[in-house]
Coordinates of C-alpha atoms in Angstrom, one line a residue:
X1 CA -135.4 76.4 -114.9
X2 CA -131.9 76.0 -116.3
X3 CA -131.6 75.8 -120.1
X4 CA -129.1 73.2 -119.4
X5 CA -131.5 71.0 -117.5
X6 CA -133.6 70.0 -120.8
X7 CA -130.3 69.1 -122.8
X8 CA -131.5 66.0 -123.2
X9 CA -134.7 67.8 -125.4
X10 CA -131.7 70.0 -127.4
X11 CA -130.2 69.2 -130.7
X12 CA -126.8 67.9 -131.1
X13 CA -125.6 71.2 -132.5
X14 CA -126.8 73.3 -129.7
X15 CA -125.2 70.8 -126.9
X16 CA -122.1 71.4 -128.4
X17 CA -122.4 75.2 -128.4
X18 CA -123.4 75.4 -125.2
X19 CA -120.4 73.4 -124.2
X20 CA -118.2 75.7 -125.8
X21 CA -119.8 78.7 -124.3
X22 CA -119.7 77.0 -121.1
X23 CA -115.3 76.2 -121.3
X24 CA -115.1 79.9 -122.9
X25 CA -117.1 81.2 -119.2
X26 CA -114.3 78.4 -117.6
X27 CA -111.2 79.4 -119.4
X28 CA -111.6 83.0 -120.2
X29 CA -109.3 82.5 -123.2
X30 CA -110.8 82.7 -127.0
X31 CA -111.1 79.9 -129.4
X32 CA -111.7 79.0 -133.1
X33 CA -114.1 76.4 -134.6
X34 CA -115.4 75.0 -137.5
X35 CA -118.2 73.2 -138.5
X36 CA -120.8 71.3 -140.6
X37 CA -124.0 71.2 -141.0
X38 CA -126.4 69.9 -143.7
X39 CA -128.6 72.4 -144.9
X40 CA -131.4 71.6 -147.9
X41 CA -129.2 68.7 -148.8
X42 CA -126.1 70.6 -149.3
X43 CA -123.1 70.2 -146.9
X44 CA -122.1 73.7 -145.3
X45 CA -118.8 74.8 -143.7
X46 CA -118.6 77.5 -140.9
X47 CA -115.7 78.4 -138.6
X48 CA -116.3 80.7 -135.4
X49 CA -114.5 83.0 -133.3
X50 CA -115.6 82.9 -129.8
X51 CA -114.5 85.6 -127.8
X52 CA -115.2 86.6 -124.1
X53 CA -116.9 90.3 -123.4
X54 CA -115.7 91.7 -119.9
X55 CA -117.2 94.5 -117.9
X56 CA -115.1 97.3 -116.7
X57 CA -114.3 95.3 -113.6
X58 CA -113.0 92.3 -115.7
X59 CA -115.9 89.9 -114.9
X60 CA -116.8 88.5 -117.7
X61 CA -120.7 88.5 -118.5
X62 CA -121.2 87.3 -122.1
X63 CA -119.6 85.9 -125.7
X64 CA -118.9 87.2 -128.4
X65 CA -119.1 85.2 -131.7
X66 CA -117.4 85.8 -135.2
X67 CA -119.2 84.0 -137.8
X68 CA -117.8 82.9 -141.4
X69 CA -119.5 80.8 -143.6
X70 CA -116.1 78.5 -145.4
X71 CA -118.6 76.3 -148.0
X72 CA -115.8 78.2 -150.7
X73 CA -113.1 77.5 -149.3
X74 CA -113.7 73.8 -148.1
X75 CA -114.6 73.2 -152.1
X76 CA -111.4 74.4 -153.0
X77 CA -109.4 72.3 -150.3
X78 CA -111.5 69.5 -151.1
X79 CA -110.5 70.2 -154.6
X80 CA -106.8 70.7 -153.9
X81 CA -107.1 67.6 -151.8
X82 CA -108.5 65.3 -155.2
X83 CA -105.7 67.0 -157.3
X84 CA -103.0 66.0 -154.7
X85 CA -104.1 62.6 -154.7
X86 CA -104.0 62.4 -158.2
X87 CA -100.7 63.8 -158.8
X88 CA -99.3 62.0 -156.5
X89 CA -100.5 58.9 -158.0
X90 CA -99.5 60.2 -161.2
X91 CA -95.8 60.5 -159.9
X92 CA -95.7 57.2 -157.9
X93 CA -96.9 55.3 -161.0
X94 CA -93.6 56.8 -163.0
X95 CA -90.1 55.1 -162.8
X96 CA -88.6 58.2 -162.3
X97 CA -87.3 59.8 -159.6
X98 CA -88.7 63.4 -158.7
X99 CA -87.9 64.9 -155.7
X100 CA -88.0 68.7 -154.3
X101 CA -85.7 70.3 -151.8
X102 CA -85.9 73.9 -149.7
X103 CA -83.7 76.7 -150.0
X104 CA -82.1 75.2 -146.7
X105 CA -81.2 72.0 -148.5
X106 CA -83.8 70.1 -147.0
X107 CA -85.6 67.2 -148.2
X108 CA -89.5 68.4 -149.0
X109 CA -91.3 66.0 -150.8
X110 CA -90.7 63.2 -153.5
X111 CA -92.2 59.8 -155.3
X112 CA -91.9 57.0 -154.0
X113 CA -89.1 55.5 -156.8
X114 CA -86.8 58.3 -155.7
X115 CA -87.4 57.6 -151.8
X116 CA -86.6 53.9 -152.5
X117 CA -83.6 54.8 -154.2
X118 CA -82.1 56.4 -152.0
X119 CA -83.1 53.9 -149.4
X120 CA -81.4 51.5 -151.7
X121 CA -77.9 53.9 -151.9
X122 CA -77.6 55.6 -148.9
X123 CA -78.9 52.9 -146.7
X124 CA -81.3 56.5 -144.9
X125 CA -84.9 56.6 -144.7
X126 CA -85.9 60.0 -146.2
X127 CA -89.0 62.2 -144.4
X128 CA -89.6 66.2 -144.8
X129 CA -86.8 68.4 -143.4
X130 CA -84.1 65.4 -144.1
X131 CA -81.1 67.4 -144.8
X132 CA -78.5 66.8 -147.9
X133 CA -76.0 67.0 -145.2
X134 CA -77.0 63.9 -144.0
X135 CA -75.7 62.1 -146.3
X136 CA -73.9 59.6 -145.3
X137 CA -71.2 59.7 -148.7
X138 CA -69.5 63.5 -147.8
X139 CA -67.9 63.4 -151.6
X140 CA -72.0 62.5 -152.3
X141 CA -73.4 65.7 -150.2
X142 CA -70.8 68.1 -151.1
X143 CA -71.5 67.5 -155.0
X144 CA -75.5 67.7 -154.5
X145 CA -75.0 70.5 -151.9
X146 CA -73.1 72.7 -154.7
X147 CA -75.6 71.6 -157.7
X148 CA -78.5 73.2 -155.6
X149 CA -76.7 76.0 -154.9
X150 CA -76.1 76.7 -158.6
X151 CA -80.0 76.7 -159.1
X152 CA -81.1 78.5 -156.1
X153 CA -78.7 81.3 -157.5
X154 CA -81.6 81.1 -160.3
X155 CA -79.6 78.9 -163.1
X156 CA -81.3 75.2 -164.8
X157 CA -78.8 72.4 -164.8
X158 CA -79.5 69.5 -166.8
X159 CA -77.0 66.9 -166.5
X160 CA -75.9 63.2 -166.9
X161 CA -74.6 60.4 -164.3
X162 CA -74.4 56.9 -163.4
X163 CA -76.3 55.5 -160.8
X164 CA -76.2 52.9 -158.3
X165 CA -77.1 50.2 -160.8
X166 CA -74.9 51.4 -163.3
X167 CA -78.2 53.3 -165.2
X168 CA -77.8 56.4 -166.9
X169 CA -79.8 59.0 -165.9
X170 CA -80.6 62.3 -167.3
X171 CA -81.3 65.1 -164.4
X172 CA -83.0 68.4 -164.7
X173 CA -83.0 71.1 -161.9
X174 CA -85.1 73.9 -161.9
X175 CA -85.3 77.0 -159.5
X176 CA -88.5 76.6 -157.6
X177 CA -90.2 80.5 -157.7
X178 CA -92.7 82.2 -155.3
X179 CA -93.1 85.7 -155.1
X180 CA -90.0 86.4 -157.6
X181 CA -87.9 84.5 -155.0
X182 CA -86.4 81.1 -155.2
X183 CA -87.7 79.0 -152.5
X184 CA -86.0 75.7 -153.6
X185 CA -84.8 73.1 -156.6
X186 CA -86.9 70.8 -158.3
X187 CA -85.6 67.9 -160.0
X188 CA -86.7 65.2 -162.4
X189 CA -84.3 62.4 -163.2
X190 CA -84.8 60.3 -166.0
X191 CA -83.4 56.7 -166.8
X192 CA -81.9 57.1 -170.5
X193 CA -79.8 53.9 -170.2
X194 CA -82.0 52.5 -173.2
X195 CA -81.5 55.5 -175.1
X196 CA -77.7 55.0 -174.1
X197 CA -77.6 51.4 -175.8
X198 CA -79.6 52.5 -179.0
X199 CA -77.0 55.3 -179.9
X200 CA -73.9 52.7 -178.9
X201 CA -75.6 49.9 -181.7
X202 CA -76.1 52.1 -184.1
X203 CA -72.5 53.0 -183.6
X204 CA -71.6 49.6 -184.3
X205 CA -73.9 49.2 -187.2
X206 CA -71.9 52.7 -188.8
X207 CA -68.5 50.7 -188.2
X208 CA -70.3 47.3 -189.8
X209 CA -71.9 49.0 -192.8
X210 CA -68.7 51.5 -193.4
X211 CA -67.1 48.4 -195.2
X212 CA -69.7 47.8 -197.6
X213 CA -70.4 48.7 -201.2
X214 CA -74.2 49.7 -200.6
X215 CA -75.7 52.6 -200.1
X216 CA -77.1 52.6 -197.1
X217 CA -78.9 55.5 -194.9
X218 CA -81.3 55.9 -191.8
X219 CA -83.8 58.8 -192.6
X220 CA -86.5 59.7 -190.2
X221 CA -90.4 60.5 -190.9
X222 CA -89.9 63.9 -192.6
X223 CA -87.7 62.1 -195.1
X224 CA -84.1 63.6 -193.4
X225 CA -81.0 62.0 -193.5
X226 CA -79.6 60.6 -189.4
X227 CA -77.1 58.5 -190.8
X228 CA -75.4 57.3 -194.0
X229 CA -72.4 55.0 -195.0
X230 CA -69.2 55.8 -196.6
X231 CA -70.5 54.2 -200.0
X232 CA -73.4 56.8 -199.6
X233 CA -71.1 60.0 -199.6
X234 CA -69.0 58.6 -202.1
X235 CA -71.7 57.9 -204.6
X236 CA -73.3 61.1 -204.0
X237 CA -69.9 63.4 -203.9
X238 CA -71.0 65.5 -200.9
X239 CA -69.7 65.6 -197.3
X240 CA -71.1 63.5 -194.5
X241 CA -72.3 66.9 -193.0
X242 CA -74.2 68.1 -196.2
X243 CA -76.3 65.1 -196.0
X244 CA -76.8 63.7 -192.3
X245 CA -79.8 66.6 -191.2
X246 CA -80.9 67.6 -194.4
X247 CA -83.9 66.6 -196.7
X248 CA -83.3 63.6 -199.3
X249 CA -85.1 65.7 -201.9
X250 CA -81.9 68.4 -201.8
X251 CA -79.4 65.3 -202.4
X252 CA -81.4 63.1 -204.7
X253 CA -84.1 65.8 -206.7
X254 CA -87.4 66.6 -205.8
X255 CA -88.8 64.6 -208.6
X256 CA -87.1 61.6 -208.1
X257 CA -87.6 62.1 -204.3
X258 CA -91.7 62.6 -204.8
X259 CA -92.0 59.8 -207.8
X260 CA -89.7 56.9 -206.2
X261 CA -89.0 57.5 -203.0
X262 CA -91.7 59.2 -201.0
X263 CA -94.1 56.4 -201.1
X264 CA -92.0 53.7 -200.1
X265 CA -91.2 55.8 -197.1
X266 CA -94.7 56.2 -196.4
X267 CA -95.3 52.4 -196.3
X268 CA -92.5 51.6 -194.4
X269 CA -94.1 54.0 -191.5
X270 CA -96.3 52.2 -191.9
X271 CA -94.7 49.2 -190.9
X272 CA -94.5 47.2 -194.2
X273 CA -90.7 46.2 -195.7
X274 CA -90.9 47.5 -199.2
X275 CA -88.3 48.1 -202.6
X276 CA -87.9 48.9 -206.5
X277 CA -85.6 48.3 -208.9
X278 CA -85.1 51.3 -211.3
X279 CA -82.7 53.6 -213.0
X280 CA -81.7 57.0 -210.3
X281 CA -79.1 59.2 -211.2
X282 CA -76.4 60.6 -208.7
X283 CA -74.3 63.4 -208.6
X284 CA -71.0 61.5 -208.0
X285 CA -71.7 58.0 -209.6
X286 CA -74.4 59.2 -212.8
X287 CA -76.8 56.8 -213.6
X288 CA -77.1 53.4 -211.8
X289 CA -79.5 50.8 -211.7
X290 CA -80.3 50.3 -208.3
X291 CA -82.1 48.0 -206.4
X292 CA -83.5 49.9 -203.5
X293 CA -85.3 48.0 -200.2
X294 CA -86.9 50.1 -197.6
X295 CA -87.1 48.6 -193.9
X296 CA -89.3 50.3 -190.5
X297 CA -86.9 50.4 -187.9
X298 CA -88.9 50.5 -184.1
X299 CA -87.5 52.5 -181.3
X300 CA -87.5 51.2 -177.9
X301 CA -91.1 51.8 -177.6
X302 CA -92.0 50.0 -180.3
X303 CA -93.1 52.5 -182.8
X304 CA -91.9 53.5 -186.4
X305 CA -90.3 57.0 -186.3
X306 CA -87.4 55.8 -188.9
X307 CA -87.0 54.0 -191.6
X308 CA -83.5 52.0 -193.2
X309 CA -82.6 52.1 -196.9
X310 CA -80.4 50.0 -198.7
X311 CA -79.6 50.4 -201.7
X312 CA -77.4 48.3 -204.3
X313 CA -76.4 48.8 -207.6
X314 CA -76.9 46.1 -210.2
X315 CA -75.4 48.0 -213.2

């Protein structure tokens, strides 16, 4: 009797072997499989070359088969498949725009706020292999076409535009590298419009506080002058540029700096308004009595990383 003729008593796995061996005897032409198959509760992976085996006359008479057991590598994949999920809903979940393009040009990948954007500005749907030349605005694909070519020649650029909506937006490029060759660009673009409108107030704040008679300074967490008034440079006697960047302890005295003023930067970090009222002697006005207030200022974010002082005198 016929092996085939009690299929119906065969395992599943064996019926499809003997299928296979039976279109390799049909087709004469080789093939490559995988599968899987539980074995003592563990999933294993196999892929097989099946070959036919010819006599000298070319009449094919039996197959030959390759085995490879691929558990290792199917962990990995799965592995690499997890990862890419992640990432990508790691990048998707940001509100900037990332996107990488091939040493051709071409569109490779990207989140989903960069797609959308340039959905938005192009009025173009954009898929793997779309080309920067298909941009619809020539002045557009010309300028991007020229920025890749800078960093494919091996060179960052980090620059600074306006977009569509009038945002700023801070771009890096970077040379993407395999095999010490550049392959393609990456690029991250960042919305700084925020940052944009902080420095442009605090502009307006320098022109405001320039007119008045207090002393008045912006000094971050490690106690270092980012800003200070006219009254400030003129009560001290030093230039703008030996005070803005540098410690408060070189300009005022380390004693003075640790005893009165230390603590009260500490607690407003902290988040807690806070003053004194006391004697302080400087270089370019000798001894005052000042009355000297403390304030947390919050960045965009909302936390503490500076802290305003004003201070008047009441001699």
């Amino acid at each position: 009797m016929n092996i085939r003729d009690g299929l119906g008593h065969v395992p599943d796995f064996m019926r499809l072997w003997m299928e296979r061996v039976d279109m390799l005897f049909a087709t004469r032409e080789s093939m490559t499989v995988e599968d899987a198959m539980e074995v003592g509760g563990r999933m294993v992976y196999s892929e097989s070359v099946l070959s036919p085996i010819c006599d000298a006359d070319g009449t094919m008479f039996a197959v030959g088969v390759v085995y490879r057991d691929i558990t290792p590598r199917k962990a990995v994949e799965e592995e690499l498949r997890r990862s890419e999920i992640t990432l990508n809903a790691l990048i998707n979940s940001t509100d900037d725009y990332i996107w990488l393009v091939d040493n051709a040009f071409q569109y490779v990948l990207g989140n989903e706020g960069y797609e959308n954007y340039v959905k938005r500005r192009y009025g173009i749907d954009p898929h793997p292999g779309f080309a920067t030349s298909d941009i619809p605005d020539k002045a557009a694909a010309e300028r991007w076409s020229t920025l890749y070519q800078r960093v494919l020649s091996g060179k960052s650029l980090v620059l600074e535009e306006r977009d569509l909506d009038g945002e700023f937006q801070l771009i890096t490029m970077q040379p993407v590298v395999s095999d010490d060759s550049v392959i393609g660009v990456s690029i991250f673009s960042r919305n700084i419009t925020a940052w944009h409108e902080m420095v442009a107030e605090l502009r307006r704040y320098e022109r405001i506080i320039s007119s008045t008679p207090d002393l008045i300074s912006l000094v971050d967490r490690h106690g270092v002058y980012k800003m200070v008034n006219d009254a400030y440079v003129t009560n001290f006697s030093m230039p703008r540029e030996q005070l803005v960047g540098h410690y408060m302890a070189d300009a005022i005295g380390e004693k003075q700096f640790q005893q009165l003023i230390k603590p009260r930067l500490d607690q407003a970090l902290s988040g807690e308004s806070t003053g004194y009222e006391s004697w302080i002697e400087l270089p370019g006005a000798g001894r005052l009595f000042l009355a000297v207030n403390y304030y947390p200022v919050s960045d965009p974010d909302g936390h503490i990383r500076h802290v305003a002082v004003d201070a008047r005198d009441l001699t």
